[in-house]
Amino acid sequence: MAYPQIPTAVNVITAVPAVGPESSRVTCPSCYASVQTKVENESTTRTHIVALLLCVFLCWPCVCVPYCMDSCKNRNHYCPNCNAYIGTYKQ
């Protein structure tokens, strides 16, 4: 007598690599290639709040300062092969 096969579930757990402010060498969780990450700076809500505070308390030309400084932005890391998101370094 043959028993029916019961499908089994396979759980794949992918660890998010730790990334810093500079490009990092990681294994991409999407394409599994060993790559040097591509870093893109992104303005956040905090960047906009700092610009607003500078406008209110100093003067309007100071609004540009947070948008010109990388230290006021998050750094998003992407795989250069498949363009998959890898992680974010928050300032």
mmCIF file of N, CA and C in Angstrom:
data_model
loop_
_atom_site.group_PDB
_atom_site.id
_atom_site.type_symbol
_atom_site.label_atom_id
_atom_site.label_comp_id
_atom_site.label_asym_id
_atom_site.label_seq_id
_atom_site.Cartn_x
_atom_site.Cartn_y
_atom_site.Cartn_z
ATOM 1 N N MET A 1 0.848 -1.173 0.000
ATOM 2 C CA MET A 1 0.000 0.000 0.000
ATOM 3 C C MET A 1 0.899 1.243 0.000
ATOM 4 N N ALA A 2 0.639 2.150 -0.910
ATOM 5 C CA ALA A 2 1.430 3.382 -1.029
ATOM 6 C C ALA A 2 0.782 4.479 -0.205
ATOM 7 N N TYR A 3 1.589 5.139 0.543
ATOM 8 C CA TYR A 3 1.113 6.263 1.345
ATOM 9 C C TYR A 3 1.249 7.559 0.548
ATOM 10 N N PRO A 4 0.274 8.457 0.667
ATOM 11 C CA PRO A 4 0.395 9.736 -0.052
ATOM 12 C C PRO A 4 1.509 10.576 0.563
ATOM 13 N N GLN A 5 2.200 11.276 -0.287
ATOM 14 C CA GLN A 5 3.265 12.148 0.212
ATOM 15 C C GLN A 5 2.670 13.431 0.761
ATOM 16 N N ILE A 6 3.136 13.801 1.922
ATOM 17 C CA ILE A 6 2.686 15.031 2.560
ATOM 18 C C ILE A 6 3.712 16.106 2.245
ATOM 19 N N PRO A 7 3.263 17.218 1.640
ATOM 20 C CA PRO A 7 4.223 18.279 1.333
ATOM 21 C C PRO A 7 4.805 18.876 2.615
ATOM 22 N N THR A 8 6.081 19.135 2.571
ATOM 23 C CA THR A 8 6.733 19.740 3.727
ATOM 24 C C THR A 8 7.103 21.173 3.393
ATOM 25 N N ALA A 9 7.001 22.022 4.369
ATOM 26 C CA ALA A 9 7.343 23.439 4.184
ATOM 27 C C ALA A 9 8.823 23.627 4.493
ATOM 28 N N VAL A 10 9.466 24.447 3.696
ATOM 29 C CA VAL A 10 10.862 24.769 3.905
ATOM 30 C C VAL A 10 10.940 26.251 4.217
ATOM 31 N N ASN A 11 11.486 26.569 5.366
ATOM 32 C CA ASN A 11 11.655 27.966 5.761
ATOM 33 C C ASN A 11 13.069 28.403 5.429
ATOM 34 N N VAL A 12 13.178 29.481 4.689
ATOM 35 C CA VAL A 12 14.475 30.047 4.363
ATOM 36 C C VAL A 12 14.605 31.348 5.124
ATOM 37 N N ILE A 13 15.616 31.417 5.951
ATOM 38 C CA ILE A 13 15.843 32.617 6.747
ATOM 39 C C ILE A 13 17.062 33.323 6.184
ATOM 40 N N THR A 14 16.875 34.556 5.765
ATOM 41 C CA THR A 14 17.963 35.347 5.205
ATOM 42 C C THR A 14 18.320 36.436 6.199
ATOM 43 N N ALA A 15 19.568 36.460 6.606
ATOM 44 C CA ALA A 15 20.029 37.484 7.537
ATOM 45 C C ALA A 15 20.323 38.766 6.771
ATOM 46 N N VAL A 16 19.884 39.877 7.321
ATOM 47 C CA VAL A 16 20.172 41.173 6.711
ATOM 48 C C VAL A 16 21.588 41.569 7.109
ATOM 49 N N PRO A 17 22.461 41.788 6.138
ATOM 50 C CA PRO A 17 23.837 42.146 6.492
ATOM 51 C C PRO A 17 23.907 43.520 7.137
ATOM 52 N N ALA A 18 24.839 43.662 8.061
ATOM 53 C CA ALA A 18 25.056 44.956 8.709
ATOM 54 C C ALA A 18 25.802 45.864 7.739
ATOM 55 N N VAL A 19 25.275 47.054 7.534
ATOM 56 C CA VAL A 19 25.900 48.008 6.623
ATOM 57 C C VAL A 19 26.245 49.276 7.392
ATOM 58 N N GLY A 20 27.262 49.964 6.919
ATOM 59 C CA GLY A 20 27.700 51.190 7.562
ATOM 60 C C GLY A 20 27.503 52.385 6.651
ATOM 61 N N PRO A 21 28.171 53.487 6.953
ATOM 62 C CA PRO A 21 28.004 54.692 6.143
ATOM 63 C C PRO A 21 28.670 54.587 4.767
ATOM 64 N N GLU A 22 29.632 53.693 4.622
ATOM 65 C CA GLU A 22 30.334 53.539 3.347
ATOM 66 C C GLU A 22 29.911 52.235 2.678
ATOM 67 N N SER A 23 30.267 52.106 1.430
ATOM 68 C CA SER A 23 29.986 50.892 0.682
ATOM 69 C C SER A 23 30.617 49.690 1.380
ATOM 70 N N SER A 24 29.889 48.573 1.422
ATOM 71 C CA SER A 24 30.352 47.386 2.135
ATOM 72 C C SER A 24 30.375 46.182 1.210
ATOM 73 N N ARG A 25 31.253 45.233 1.512
ATOM 74 C CA ARG A 25 31.268 43.978 0.766
ATOM 75 C C ARG A 25 30.343 43.013 1.486
ATOM 76 N N VAL A 26 29.294 42.580 0.784
ATOM 77 C CA VAL A 26 28.292 41.685 1.357
ATOM 78 C C VAL A 26 27.896 40.635 0.327
ATOM 79 N N THR A 27 27.182 39.632 0.793
ATOM 80 C CA THR A 27 26.553 38.673 -0.104
ATOM 81 C C THR A 27 25.107 39.103 -0.260
ATOM 82 N N CYS A 28 24.702 39.371 -1.480
ATOM 83 C CA CYS A 28 23.339 39.855 -1.752
ATOM 84 C C CYS A 28 22.325 38.774 -1.372
ATOM 85 N N PRO A 29 21.316 39.107 -0.557
ATOM 86 C CA PRO A 29 20.302 38.119 -0.190
ATOM 87 C C PRO A 29 19.370 37.764 -1.344
ATOM 88 N N SER A 30 19.416 38.522 -2.422
ATOM 89 C CA SER A 30 18.534 38.266 -3.557
ATOM 90 C C SER A 30 19.201 37.400 -4.631
ATOM 91 N N CYS A 31 20.402 37.812 -5.082
ATOM 92 C CA CYS A 31 21.077 37.065 -6.159
ATOM 93 C C CYS A 31 22.256 36.236 -5.646
ATOM 94 N N TYR A 32 22.559 36.316 -4.353
ATOM 95 C CA TYR A 32 23.614 35.547 -3.682
ATOM 96 C C TYR A 32 25.013 35.803 -4.236
ATOM 97 N N ALA A 33 25.227 36.937 -4.858
ATOM 98 C CA ALA A 33 26.549 37.301 -5.364
ATOM 99 C C ALA A 33 27.292 38.071 -4.277
ATOM 100 N N SER A 34 28.592 37.912 -4.251
ATOM 101 C CA SER A 34 29.423 38.690 -3.338
ATOM 102 C C SER A 34 29.727 40.010 -4.030
ATOM 103 N N VAL A 35 29.190 41.112 -3.480
ATOM 104 C CA VAL A 35 29.262 42.404 -4.165
ATOM 105 C C VAL A 35 29.703 43.511 -3.220
ATOM 106 N N GLN A 36 30.142 44.612 -3.805
ATOM 107 C CA GLN A 36 30.390 45.864 -3.088
ATOM 108 C C GLN A 36 29.114 46.686 -3.267
ATOM 109 N N THR A 37 28.447 47.051 -2.186
ATOM 110 C CA THR A 37 27.145 47.710 -2.282
ATOM 111 C C THR A 37 27.228 49.075 -2.954
ATOM 112 N N LYS A 38 26.142 49.440 -3.581
ATOM 113 C CA LYS A 38 25.972 50.769 -4.173
ATOM 114 C C LYS A 38 25.196 51.591 -3.141
ATOM 115 N N VAL A 39 25.713 52.767 -2.773
ATOM 116 C CA VAL A 39 25.112 53.584 -1.718
ATOM 117 C C VAL A 39 24.431 54.798 -2.320
ATOM 118 N N GLU A 40 23.183 55.037 -1.893
ATOM 119 C CA GLU A 40 22.434 56.220 -2.311
ATOM 120 C C GLU A 40 21.957 56.949 -1.057
ATOM 121 N N ASN A 41 22.149 58.258 -1.027
ATOM 122 C CA ASN A 41 21.699 59.077 0.098
ATOM 123 C C ASN A 41 20.238 59.451 -0.101
ATOM 124 N N GLU A 42 19.485 59.449 1.010
ATOM 125 C CA GLU A 42 18.062 59.767 0.938
ATOM 126 C C GLU A 42 17.682 60.724 2.069
ATOM 127 N N SER A 43 17.019 61.800 1.709
ATOM 128 C CA SER A 43 16.513 62.731 2.722
ATOM 129 C C SER A 43 15.383 62.057 3.488
ATOM 130 N N THR A 44 15.321 62.343 4.773
ATOM 131 C CA THR A 44 14.301 61.742 5.622
ATOM 132 C C THR A 44 13.447 62.828 6.252
ATOM 133 N N THR A 45 12.501 62.409 7.052
ATOM 134 C CA THR A 45 11.666 63.359 7.774
ATOM 135 C C THR A 45 12.522 64.243 8.675
ATOM 136 N N ARG A 46 13.531 63.653 9.277
ATOM 137 C CA ARG A 46 14.431 64.425 10.144
ATOM 138 C C ARG A 46 15.135 65.526 9.355
ATOM 139 N N THR A 47 15.537 65.243 8.121
ATOM 140 C CA THR A 47 16.173 66.246 7.268
ATOM 141 C C THR A 47 15.227 67.417 7.037
ATOM 142 N N HIS A 48 13.973 67.125 6.765
ATOM 143 C CA HIS A 48 12.975 68.174 6.506
ATOM 144 C C HIS A 48 12.689 68.997 7.769
ATOM 145 N N ILE A 49 12.666 68.338 8.923
ATOM 146 C CA ILE A 49 12.415 69.059 10.182
ATOM 147 C C ILE A 49 13.566 70.003 10.501
ATOM 148 N N VAL A 50 14.797 69.547 10.295
ATOM 149 C CA VAL A 50 15.958 70.412 10.538
ATOM 150 C C VAL A 50 15.912 71.620 9.606
ATOM 151 N N ALA A 51 15.554 71.397 8.339
ATOM 152 C CA ALA A 51 15.446 72.508 7.385
ATOM 153 C C ALA A 51 14.369 73.498 7.829
ATOM 154 N N LEU A 52 13.251 72.991 8.310
ATOM 155 C CA LEU A 52 12.170 73.861 8.787
ATOM 156 C C LEU A 52 12.613 74.675 9.998
ATOM 157 N N LEU A 53 13.304 74.024 10.926
ATOM 158 C CA LEU A 53 13.785 74.741 12.121
ATOM 159 C C LEU A 53 14.804 75.818 11.749
ATOM 160 N N LEU A 54 15.680 75.520 10.808
ATOM 161 C CA LEU A 54 16.636 76.532 10.353
ATOM 162 C C LEU A 54 15.926 77.714 9.710
ATOM 163 N N CYS A 55 14.875 77.424 8.966
ATOM 164 C CA CYS A 55 14.108 78.488 8.312
ATOM 165 C C CYS A 55 13.424 79.376 9.350
ATOM 166 N N VAL A 56 12.851 78.747 10.380
ATOM 167 C CA VAL A 56 12.097 79.495 11.383
ATOM 168 C C VAL A 56 13.019 80.301 12.294
ATOM 169 N N PHE A 57 14.110 79.681 12.760
ATOM 170 C CA PHE A 57 14.944 80.330 13.772
ATOM 171 C C PHE A 57 16.124 81.115 13.210
ATOM 172 N N LEU A 58 16.543 80.843 11.991
ATOM 173 C CA LEU A 58 17.665 81.597 11.430
ATOM 174 C C LEU A 58 17.166 82.427 10.250
ATOM 175 N N CYS A 59 17.304 81.924 9.078
ATOM 176 C CA CYS A 59 16.811 82.652 7.906
ATOM 177 C C CYS A 59 16.569 81.656 6.777
ATOM 178 N N TRP A 60 15.816 82.063 5.780
ATOM 179 C CA TRP A 60 15.415 81.141 4.732
ATOM 180 C C TRP A 60 16.568 80.583 3.893
ATOM 181 N N PRO A 61 17.689 81.282 3.650
ATOM 182 C CA PRO A 61 18.765 80.647 2.860
ATOM 183 C C PRO A 61 19.391 79.432 3.559
ATOM 184 N N CYS A 62 19.230 79.341 4.877
ATOM 185 C CA CYS A 62 19.807 78.206 5.618
ATOM 186 C C CYS A 62 19.038 76.906 5.389
ATOM 187 N N VAL A 63 17.898 76.982 4.737
ATOM 188 C CA VAL A 63 17.086 75.799 4.480
ATOM 189 C C VAL A 63 17.854 74.777 3.648
ATOM 190 N N CYS A 64 18.735 75.215 2.789
ATOM 191 C CA CYS A 64 19.479 74.324 1.889
ATOM 192 C C CYS A 64 20.528 73.479 2.610
ATOM 193 N N VAL A 65 20.973 73.920 3.759
ATOM 194 C CA VAL A 65 22.099 73.264 4.445
ATOM 195 C C VAL A 65 21.855 71.770 4.699
ATOM 196 N N PRO A 66 20.733 71.332 5.302
ATOM 197 C CA PRO A 66 20.563 69.897 5.564
ATOM 198 C C PRO A 66 20.500 69.047 4.290
ATOM 199 N N TYR A 67 20.043 69.642 3.194
ATOM 200 C CA TYR A 67 19.942 68.882 1.941
ATOM 201 C C TYR A 67 21.292 68.747 1.245
ATOM 202 N N CYS A 68 22.248 69.583 1.614
ATOM 203 C CA CYS A 68 23.591 69.522 1.029
ATOM 204 C C CYS A 68 24.536 68.653 1.848
ATOM 205 N N MET A 69 24.162 68.331 3.062
ATOM 206 C CA MET A 69 25.030 67.558 3.953
ATOM 207 C C MET A 69 24.596 66.094 3.977
ATOM 208 N N ASP A 70 25.537 65.196 3.684
ATOM 209 C CA ASP A 70 25.229 63.768 3.722
ATOM 210 C C ASP A 70 24.962 63.279 5.138
ATOM 211 N N SER A 71 25.489 63.969 6.139
ATOM 212 C CA SER A 71 25.300 63.544 7.524
ATOM 213 C C SER A 71 23.851 63.703 7.994
ATOM 214 N N CYS A 72 23.036 64.443 7.244
ATOM 215 C CA CYS A 72 21.623 64.613 7.590
ATOM 216 C C CYS A 72 20.726 63.643 6.831
ATOM 217 N N LYS A 73 21.320 62.707 6.121
ATOM 218 C CA LYS A 73 20.544 61.781 5.300
ATOM 219 C C LYS A 73 20.866 60.337 5.661
ATOM 220 N N ASN A 74 19.921 59.443 5.386
ATOM 221 C CA ASN A 74 20.160 58.009 5.531
ATOM 222 C C ASN A 74 20.916 57.510 4.304
ATOM 223 N N ARG A 75 21.627 56.411 4.473
ATOM 224 C CA ARG A 75 22.364 55.822 3.360
ATOM 225 C C ARG A 75 21.778 54.449 3.059
ATOM 226 N N ASN A 76 21.154 54.332 1.903
ATOM 227 C CA ASN A 76 20.551 53.077 1.481
ATOM 228 C C ASN A 76 21.554 52.290 0.646
ATOM 229 N N HIS A 77 21.691 51.012 0.942
ATOM 230 C CA HIS A 77 22.617 50.133 0.231
ATOM 231 C C HIS A 77 21.827 49.229 -0.716
ATOM 232 N N TYR A 78 22.324 49.114 -1.964
ATOM 233 C CA TYR A 78 21.693 48.289 -2.988
ATOM 234 C C TYR A 78 22.731 47.384 -3.637
ATOM 235 N N CYS A 79 22.269 46.264 -4.168
ATOM 236 C CA CYS A 79 23.139 45.360 -4.915
ATOM 237 C C CYS A 79 23.359 45.946 -6.308
ATOM 238 N N PRO A 80 24.614 46.069 -6.763
ATOM 239 C CA PRO A 80 24.848 46.614 -8.105
ATOM 240 C C PRO A 80 24.469 45.630 -9.224
ATOM 241 N N ASN A 81 24.350 44.329 -8.907
ATOM 242 C CA ASN A 81 23.985 43.335 -9.931
ATOM 243 C C ASN A 81 22.495 43.312 -10.211
ATOM 244 N N CYS A 82 21.693 43.146 -9.141
ATOM 245 C CA CYS A 82 20.241 42.986 -9.331
ATOM 246 C C CYS A 82 19.447 44.176 -8.808
ATOM 247 N N ASN A 83 20.131 45.185 -8.255
ATOM 248 C CA ASN A 83 19.512 46.405 -7.729
ATOM 249 C C ASN A 83 18.567 46.130 -6.552
ATOM 250 N N ALA A 84 18.783 45.025 -5.851
ATOM 251 C CA ALA A 84 17.956 44.695 -4.688
ATOM 252 C C ALA A 84 18.379 45.552 -3.495
ATOM 253 N N TYR A 85 17.397 45.932 -2.692
ATOM 254 C CA TYR A 85 17.661 46.690 -1.465
ATOM 255 C C TYR A 85 18.333 45.755 -0.464
ATOM 256 N N ILE A 86 19.437 46.222 0.136
ATOM 257 C CA ILE A 86 20.167 45.397 1.099
ATOM 258 C C ILE A 86 19.976 45.902 2.522
ATOM 259 N N GLY A 87 20.049 47.198 2.726
ATOM 260 C CA GLY A 87 19.872 47.725 4.077
ATOM 261 C C GLY A 87 20.075 49.231 4.107
ATOM 262 N N THR A 88 19.821 49.819 5.270
ATOM 263 C CA THR A 88 19.949 51.261 5.463
ATOM 264 C C THR A 88 20.819 51.542 6.670
ATOM 265 N N TYR A 89 21.711 52.500 6.501
ATOM 266 C CA TYR A 89 22.489 53.028 7.628
ATOM 267 C C TYR A 89 21.852 54.353 7.992
ATOM 268 N N LYS A 90 21.338 54.439 9.221
ATOM 269 C CA LYS A 90 20.674 55.666 9.669
ATOM 270 C C LYS A 90 21.664 56.512 10.442
ATOM 271 N N GLN A 91 21.751 57.773 10.072
ATOM 272 C CA GLN A 91 22.660 58.714 10.744
ATOM 273 C C GLN A 91 22.090 59.125 12.071
#
